PDB file of N, CA and C in Angstrom:
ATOM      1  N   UNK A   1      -3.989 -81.390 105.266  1.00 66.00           N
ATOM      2  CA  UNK A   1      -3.196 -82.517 104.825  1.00 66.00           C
ATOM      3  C   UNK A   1      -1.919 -82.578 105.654  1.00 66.00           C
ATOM      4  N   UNK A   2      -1.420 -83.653 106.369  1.00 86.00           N
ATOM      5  CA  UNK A   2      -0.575 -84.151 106.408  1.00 86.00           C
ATOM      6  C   UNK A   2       0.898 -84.117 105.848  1.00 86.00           C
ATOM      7  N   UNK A   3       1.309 -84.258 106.831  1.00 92.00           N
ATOM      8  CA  UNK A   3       3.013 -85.081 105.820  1.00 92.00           C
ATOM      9  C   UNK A   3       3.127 -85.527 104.863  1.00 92.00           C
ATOM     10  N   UNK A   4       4.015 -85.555 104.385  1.00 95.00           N
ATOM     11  CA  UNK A   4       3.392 -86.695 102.903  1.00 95.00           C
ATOM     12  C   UNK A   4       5.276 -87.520 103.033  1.00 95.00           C
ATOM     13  N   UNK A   5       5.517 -88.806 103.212  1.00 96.00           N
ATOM     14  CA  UNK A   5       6.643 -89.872 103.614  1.00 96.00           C
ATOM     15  C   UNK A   5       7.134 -90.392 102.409  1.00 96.00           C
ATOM     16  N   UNK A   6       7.770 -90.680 102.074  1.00 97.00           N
ATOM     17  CA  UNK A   6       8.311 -91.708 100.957  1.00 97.00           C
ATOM     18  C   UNK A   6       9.321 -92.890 101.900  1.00 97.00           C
ATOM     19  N   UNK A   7       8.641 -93.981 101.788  1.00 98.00           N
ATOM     20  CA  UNK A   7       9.466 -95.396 102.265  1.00 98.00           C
ATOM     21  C   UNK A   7      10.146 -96.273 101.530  1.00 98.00           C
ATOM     22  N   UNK A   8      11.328 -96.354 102.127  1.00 98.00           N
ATOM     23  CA  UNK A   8      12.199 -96.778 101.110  1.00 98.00           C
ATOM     24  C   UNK A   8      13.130 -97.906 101.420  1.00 98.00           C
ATOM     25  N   UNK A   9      13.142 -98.883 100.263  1.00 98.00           N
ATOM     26  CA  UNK A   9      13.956-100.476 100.813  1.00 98.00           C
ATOM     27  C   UNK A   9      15.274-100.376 100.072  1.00 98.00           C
ATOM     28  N   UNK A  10      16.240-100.175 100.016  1.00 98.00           N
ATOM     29  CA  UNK A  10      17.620-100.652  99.273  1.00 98.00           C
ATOM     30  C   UNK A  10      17.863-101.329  99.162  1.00 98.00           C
ATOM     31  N   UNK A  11      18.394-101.429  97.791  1.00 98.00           N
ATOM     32  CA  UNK A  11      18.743-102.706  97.255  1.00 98.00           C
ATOM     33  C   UNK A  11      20.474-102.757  96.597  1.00 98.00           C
ATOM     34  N   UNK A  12      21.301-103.491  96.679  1.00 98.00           N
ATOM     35  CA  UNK A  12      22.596-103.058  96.718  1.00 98.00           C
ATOM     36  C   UNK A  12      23.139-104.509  96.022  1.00 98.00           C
ATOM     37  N   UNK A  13      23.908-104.153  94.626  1.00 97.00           N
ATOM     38  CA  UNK A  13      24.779-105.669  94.220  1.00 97.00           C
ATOM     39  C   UNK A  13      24.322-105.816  92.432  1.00 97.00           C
ATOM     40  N   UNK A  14      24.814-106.391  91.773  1.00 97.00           N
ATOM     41  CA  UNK A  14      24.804-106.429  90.406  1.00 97.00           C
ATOM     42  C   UNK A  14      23.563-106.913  90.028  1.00 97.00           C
ATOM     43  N   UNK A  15      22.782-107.289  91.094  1.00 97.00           N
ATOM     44  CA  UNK A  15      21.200-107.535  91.153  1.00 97.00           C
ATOM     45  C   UNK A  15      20.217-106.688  91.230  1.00 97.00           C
ATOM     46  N   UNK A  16      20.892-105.065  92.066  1.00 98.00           N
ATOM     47  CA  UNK A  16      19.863-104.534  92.402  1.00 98.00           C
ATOM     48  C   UNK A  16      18.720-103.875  91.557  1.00 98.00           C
ATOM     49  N   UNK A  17      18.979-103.547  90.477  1.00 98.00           N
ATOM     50  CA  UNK A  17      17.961-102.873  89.867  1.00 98.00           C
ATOM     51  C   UNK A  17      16.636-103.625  89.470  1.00 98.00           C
ATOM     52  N   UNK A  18      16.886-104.921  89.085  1.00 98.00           N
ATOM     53  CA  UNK A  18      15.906-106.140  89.206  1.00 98.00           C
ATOM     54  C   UNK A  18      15.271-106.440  90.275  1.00 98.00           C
ATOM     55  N   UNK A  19      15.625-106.380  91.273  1.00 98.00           N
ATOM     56  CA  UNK A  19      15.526-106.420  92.217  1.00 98.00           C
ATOM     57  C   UNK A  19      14.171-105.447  92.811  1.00 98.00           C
ATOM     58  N   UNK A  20      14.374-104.451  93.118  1.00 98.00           N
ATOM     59  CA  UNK A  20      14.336-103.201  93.124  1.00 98.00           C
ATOM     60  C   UNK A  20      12.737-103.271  92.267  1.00 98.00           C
ATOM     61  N   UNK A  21      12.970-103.598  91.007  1.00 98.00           N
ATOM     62  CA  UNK A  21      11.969-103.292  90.339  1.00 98.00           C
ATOM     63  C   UNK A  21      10.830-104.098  90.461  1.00 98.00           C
ATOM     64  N   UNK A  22      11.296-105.656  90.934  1.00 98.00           N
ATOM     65  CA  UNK A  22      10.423-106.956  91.295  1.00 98.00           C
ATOM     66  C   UNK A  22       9.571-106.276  92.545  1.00 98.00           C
ATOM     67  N   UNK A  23      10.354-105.396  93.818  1.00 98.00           N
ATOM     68  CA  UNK A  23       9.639-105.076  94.838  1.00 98.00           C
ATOM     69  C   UNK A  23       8.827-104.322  94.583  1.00 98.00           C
ATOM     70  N   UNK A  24       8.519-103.482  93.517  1.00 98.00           N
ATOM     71  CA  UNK A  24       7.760-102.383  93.141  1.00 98.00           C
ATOM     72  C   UNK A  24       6.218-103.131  93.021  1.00 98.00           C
ATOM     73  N   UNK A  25       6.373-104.174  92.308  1.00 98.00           N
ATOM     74  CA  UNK A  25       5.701-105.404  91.968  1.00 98.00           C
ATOM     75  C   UNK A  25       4.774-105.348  93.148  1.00 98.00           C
ATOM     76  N   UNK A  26       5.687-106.074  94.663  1.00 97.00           N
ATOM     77  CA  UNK A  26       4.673-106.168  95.775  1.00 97.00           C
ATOM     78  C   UNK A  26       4.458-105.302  96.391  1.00 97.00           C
ATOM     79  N   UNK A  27       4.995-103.989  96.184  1.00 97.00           N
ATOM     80  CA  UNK A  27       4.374-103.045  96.805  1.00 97.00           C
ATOM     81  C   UNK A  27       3.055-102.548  96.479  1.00 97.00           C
ATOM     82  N   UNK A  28       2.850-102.929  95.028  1.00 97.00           N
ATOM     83  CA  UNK A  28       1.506-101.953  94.105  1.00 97.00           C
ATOM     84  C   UNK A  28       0.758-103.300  94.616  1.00 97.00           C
ATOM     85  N   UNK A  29       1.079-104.569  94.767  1.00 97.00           N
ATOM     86  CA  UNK A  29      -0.179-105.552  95.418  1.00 97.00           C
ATOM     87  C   UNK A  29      -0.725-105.363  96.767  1.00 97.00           C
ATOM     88  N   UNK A  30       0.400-104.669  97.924  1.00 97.00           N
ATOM     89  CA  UNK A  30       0.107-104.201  98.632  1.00 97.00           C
ATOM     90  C   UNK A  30      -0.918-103.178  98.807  1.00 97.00           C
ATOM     91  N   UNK A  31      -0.786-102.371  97.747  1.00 96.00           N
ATOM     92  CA  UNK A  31      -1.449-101.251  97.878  1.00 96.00           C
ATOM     93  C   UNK A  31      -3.026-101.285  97.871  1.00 96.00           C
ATOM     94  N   UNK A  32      -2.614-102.094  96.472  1.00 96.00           N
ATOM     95  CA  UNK A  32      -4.602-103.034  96.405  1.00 96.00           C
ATOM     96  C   UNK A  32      -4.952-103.381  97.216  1.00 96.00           C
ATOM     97  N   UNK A  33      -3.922-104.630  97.632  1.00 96.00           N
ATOM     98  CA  UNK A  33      -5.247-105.514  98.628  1.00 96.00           C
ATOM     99  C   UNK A  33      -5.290-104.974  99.685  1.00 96.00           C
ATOM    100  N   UNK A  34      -4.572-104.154 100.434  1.00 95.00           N
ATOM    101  CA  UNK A  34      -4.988-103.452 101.413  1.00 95.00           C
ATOM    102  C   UNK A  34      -5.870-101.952 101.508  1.00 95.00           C
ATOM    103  N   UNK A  35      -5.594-101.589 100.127  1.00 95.00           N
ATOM    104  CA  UNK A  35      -6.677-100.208  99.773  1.00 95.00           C
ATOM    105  C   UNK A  35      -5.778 -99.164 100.401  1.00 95.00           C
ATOM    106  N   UNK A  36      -4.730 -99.003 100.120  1.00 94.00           N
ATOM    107  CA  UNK A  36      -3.689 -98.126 100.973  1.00 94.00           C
ATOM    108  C   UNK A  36      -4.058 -96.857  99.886  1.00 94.00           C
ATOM    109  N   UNK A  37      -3.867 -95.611 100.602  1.00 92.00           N
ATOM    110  CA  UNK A  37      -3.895 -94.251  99.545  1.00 92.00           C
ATOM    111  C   UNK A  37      -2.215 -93.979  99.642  1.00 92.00           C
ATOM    112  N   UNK A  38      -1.928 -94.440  98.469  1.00 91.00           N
ATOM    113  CA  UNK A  38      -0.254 -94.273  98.112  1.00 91.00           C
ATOM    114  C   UNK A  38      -0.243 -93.031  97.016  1.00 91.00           C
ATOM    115  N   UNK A  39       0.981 -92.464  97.360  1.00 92.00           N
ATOM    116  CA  UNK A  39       0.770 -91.191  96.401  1.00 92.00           C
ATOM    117  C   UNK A  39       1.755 -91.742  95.352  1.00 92.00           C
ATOM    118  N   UNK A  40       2.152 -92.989  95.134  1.00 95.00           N
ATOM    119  CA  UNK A  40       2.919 -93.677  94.057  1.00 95.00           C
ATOM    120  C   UNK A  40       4.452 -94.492  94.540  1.00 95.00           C
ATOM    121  N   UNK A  41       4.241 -95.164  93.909  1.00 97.00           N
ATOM    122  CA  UNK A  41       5.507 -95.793  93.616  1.00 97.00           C
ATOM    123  C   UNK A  41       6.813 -95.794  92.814  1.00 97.00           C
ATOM    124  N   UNK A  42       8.137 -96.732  92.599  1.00 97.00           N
ATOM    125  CA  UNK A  42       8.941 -96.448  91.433  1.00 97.00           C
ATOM    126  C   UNK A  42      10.087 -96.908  92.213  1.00 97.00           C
ATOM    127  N   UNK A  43      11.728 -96.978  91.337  1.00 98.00           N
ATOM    128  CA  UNK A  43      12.552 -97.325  91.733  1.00 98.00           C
ATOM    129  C   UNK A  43      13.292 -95.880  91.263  1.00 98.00           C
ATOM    130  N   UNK A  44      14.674 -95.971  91.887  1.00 97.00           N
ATOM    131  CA  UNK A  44      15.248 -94.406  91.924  1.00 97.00           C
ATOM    132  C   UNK A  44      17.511 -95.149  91.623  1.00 97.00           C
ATOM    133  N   UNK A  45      17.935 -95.281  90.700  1.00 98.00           N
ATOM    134  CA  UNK A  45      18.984 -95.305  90.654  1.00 98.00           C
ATOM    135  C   UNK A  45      19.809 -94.334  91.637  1.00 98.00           C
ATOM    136  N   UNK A  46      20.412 -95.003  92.161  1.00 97.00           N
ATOM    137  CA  UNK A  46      21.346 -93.969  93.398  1.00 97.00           C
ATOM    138  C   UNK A  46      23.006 -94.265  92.614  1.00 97.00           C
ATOM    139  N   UNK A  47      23.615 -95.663  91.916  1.00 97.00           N
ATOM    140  CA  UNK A  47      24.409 -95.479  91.930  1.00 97.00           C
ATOM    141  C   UNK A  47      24.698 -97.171  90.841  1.00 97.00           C
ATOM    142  N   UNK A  48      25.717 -97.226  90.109  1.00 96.00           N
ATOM    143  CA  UNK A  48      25.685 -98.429  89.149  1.00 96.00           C
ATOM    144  C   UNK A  48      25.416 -99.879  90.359  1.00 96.00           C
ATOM    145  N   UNK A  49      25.460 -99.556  91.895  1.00 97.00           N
ATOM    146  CA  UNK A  49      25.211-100.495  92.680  1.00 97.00           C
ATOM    147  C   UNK A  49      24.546-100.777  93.278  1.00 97.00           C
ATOM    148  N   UNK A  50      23.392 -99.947  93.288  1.00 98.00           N
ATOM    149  CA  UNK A  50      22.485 -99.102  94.318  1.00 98.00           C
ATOM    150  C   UNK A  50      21.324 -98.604  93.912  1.00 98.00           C
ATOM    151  N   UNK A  51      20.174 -99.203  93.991  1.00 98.00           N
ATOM    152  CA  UNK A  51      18.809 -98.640  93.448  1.00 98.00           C
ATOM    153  C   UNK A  51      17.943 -98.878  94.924  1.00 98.00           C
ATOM    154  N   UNK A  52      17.006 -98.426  94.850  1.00 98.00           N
ATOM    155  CA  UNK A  52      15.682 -98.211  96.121  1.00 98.00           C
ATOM    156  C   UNK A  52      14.126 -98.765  95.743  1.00 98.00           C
ATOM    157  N   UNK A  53      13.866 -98.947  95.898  1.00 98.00           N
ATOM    158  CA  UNK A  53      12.332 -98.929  95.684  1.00 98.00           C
ATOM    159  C   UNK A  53      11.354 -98.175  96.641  1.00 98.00           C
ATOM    160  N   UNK A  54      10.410 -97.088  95.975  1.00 98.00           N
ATOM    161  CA  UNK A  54       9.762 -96.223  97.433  1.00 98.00           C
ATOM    162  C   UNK A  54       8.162 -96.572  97.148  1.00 98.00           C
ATOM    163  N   UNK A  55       7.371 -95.855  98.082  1.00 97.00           N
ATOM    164  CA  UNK A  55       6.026 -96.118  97.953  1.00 97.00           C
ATOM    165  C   UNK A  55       6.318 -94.546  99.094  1.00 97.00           C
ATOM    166  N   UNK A  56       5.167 -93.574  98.057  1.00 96.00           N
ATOM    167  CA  UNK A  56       4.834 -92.616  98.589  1.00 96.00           C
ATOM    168  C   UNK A  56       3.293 -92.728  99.855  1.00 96.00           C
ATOM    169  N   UNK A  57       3.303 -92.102 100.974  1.00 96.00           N
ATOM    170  CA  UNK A  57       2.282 -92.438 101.738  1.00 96.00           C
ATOM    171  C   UNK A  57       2.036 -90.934 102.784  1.00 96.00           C
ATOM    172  N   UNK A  58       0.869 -90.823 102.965  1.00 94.00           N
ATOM    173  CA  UNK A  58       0.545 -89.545 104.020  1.00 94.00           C
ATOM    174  C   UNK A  58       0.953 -90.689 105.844  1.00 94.00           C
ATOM    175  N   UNK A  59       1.898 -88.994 106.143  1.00 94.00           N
ATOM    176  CA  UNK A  59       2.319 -89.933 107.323  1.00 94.00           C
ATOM    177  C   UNK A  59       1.225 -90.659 108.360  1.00 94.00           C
ATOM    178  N   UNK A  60       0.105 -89.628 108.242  1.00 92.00           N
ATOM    179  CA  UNK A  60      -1.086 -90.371 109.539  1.00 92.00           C
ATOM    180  C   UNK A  60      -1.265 -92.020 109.152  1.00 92.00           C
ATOM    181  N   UNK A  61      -0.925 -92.497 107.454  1.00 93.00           N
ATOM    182  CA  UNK A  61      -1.688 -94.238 107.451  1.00 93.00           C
ATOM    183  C   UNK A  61      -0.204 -94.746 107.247  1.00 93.00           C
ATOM    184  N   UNK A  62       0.922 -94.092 107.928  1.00 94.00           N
ATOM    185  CA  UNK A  62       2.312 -94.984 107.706  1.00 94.00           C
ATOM    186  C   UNK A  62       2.587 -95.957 108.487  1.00 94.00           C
ATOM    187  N   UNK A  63       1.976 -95.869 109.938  1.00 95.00           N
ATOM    188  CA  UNK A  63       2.398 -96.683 110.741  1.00 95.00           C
ATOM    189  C   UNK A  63       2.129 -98.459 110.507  1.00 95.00           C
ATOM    190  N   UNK A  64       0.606 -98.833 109.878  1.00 95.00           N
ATOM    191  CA  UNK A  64       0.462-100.333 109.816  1.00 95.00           C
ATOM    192  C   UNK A  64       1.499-100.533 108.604  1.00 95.00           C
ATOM    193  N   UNK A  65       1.271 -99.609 107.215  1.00 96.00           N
ATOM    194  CA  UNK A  65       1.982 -99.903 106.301  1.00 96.00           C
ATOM    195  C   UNK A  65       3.495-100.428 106.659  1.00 96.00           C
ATOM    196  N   UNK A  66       4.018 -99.631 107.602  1.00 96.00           N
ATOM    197  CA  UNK A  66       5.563 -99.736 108.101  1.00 96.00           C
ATOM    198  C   UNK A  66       5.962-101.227 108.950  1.00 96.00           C
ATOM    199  N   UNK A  67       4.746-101.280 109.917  1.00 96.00           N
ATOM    200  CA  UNK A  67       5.135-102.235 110.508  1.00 96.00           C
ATOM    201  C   UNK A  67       4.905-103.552 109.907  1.00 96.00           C
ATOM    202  N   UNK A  68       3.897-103.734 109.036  1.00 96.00           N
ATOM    203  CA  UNK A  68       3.595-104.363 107.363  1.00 96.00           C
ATOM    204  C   UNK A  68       5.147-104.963 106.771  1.00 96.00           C
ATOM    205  N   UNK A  69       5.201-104.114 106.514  1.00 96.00           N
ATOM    206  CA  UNK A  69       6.730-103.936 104.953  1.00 96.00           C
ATOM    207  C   UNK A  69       7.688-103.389 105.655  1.00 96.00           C
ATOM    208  N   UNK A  70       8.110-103.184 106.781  1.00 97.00           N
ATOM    209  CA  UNK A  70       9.165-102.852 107.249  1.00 97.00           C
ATOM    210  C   UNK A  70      10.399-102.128 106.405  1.00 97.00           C
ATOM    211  N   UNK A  71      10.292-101.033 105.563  1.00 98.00           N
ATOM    212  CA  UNK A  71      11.082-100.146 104.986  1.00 98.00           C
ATOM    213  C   UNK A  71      12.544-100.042 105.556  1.00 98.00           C
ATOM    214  N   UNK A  72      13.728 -99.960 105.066  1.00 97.00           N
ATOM    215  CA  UNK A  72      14.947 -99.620 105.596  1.00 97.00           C
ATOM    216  C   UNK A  72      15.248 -98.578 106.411  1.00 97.00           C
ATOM    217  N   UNK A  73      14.046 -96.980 105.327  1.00 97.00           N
ATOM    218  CA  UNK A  73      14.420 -95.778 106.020  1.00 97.00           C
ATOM    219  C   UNK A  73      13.139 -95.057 105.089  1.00 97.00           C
ATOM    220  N   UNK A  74      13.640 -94.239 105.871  1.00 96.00           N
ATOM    221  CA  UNK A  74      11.859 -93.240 105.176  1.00 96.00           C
ATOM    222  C   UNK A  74      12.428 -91.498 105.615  1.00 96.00           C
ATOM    223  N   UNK A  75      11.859 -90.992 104.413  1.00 95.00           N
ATOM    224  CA  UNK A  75      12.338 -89.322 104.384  1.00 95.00           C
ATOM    225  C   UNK A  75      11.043 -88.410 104.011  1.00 95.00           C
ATOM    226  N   UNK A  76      11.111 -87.178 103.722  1.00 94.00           N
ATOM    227  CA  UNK A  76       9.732 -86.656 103.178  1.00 94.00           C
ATOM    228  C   UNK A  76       9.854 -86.466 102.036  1.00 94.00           C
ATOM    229  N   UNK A  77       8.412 -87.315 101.641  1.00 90.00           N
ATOM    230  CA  UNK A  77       8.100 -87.102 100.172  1.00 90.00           C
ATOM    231  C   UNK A  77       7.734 -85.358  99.476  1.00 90.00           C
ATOM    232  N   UNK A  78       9.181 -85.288  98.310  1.00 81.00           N
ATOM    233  CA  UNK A  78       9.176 -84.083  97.546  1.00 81.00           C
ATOM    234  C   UNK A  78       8.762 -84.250  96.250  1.00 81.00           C
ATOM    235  N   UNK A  79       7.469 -83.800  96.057  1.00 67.00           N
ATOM    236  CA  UNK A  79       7.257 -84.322  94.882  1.00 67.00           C
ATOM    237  C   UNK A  79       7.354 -83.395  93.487  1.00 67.00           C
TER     238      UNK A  79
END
């Protein structure tokens, strides 16, 4: 096995957690209609201004996903 990535979009403003949580939304449609093996999703409070939305992924199938959904930043998934 592989790497295992967590990709991640920020979301920043008295909106974000809605926000944040709506993307979670198209990420799990993503996941379907493309048949992606995601090791999960979720949003992550960073700060009363500041939430993320991630989608866990093995690094070998990150690259279409990435260039797909274009993530802000991506770290390794600790699960």
């Amino acid at each position: 096995m592989g790497r295992q990535l967590k990709l991640i979009w920020d979301f920043k403003g008295p909106d974000a957690q809605r926000t944040a949580q709506h993307h979670v939304i198209h990420l799990e449609e993503f996941i379907v209609r493309d048949k992606i093996a995601s090791l999960g999703t979720g949003v992550e409070k960073l700060n009363e201004n500041h939430f993320i939305a991630f989608m866990g992924i093995e690094e070998a199938a990150m690259p279409p996903v990435r260039d797909a959904l274009k993530p802000h930043r991506g770290q390794l998934w600790i699960s």
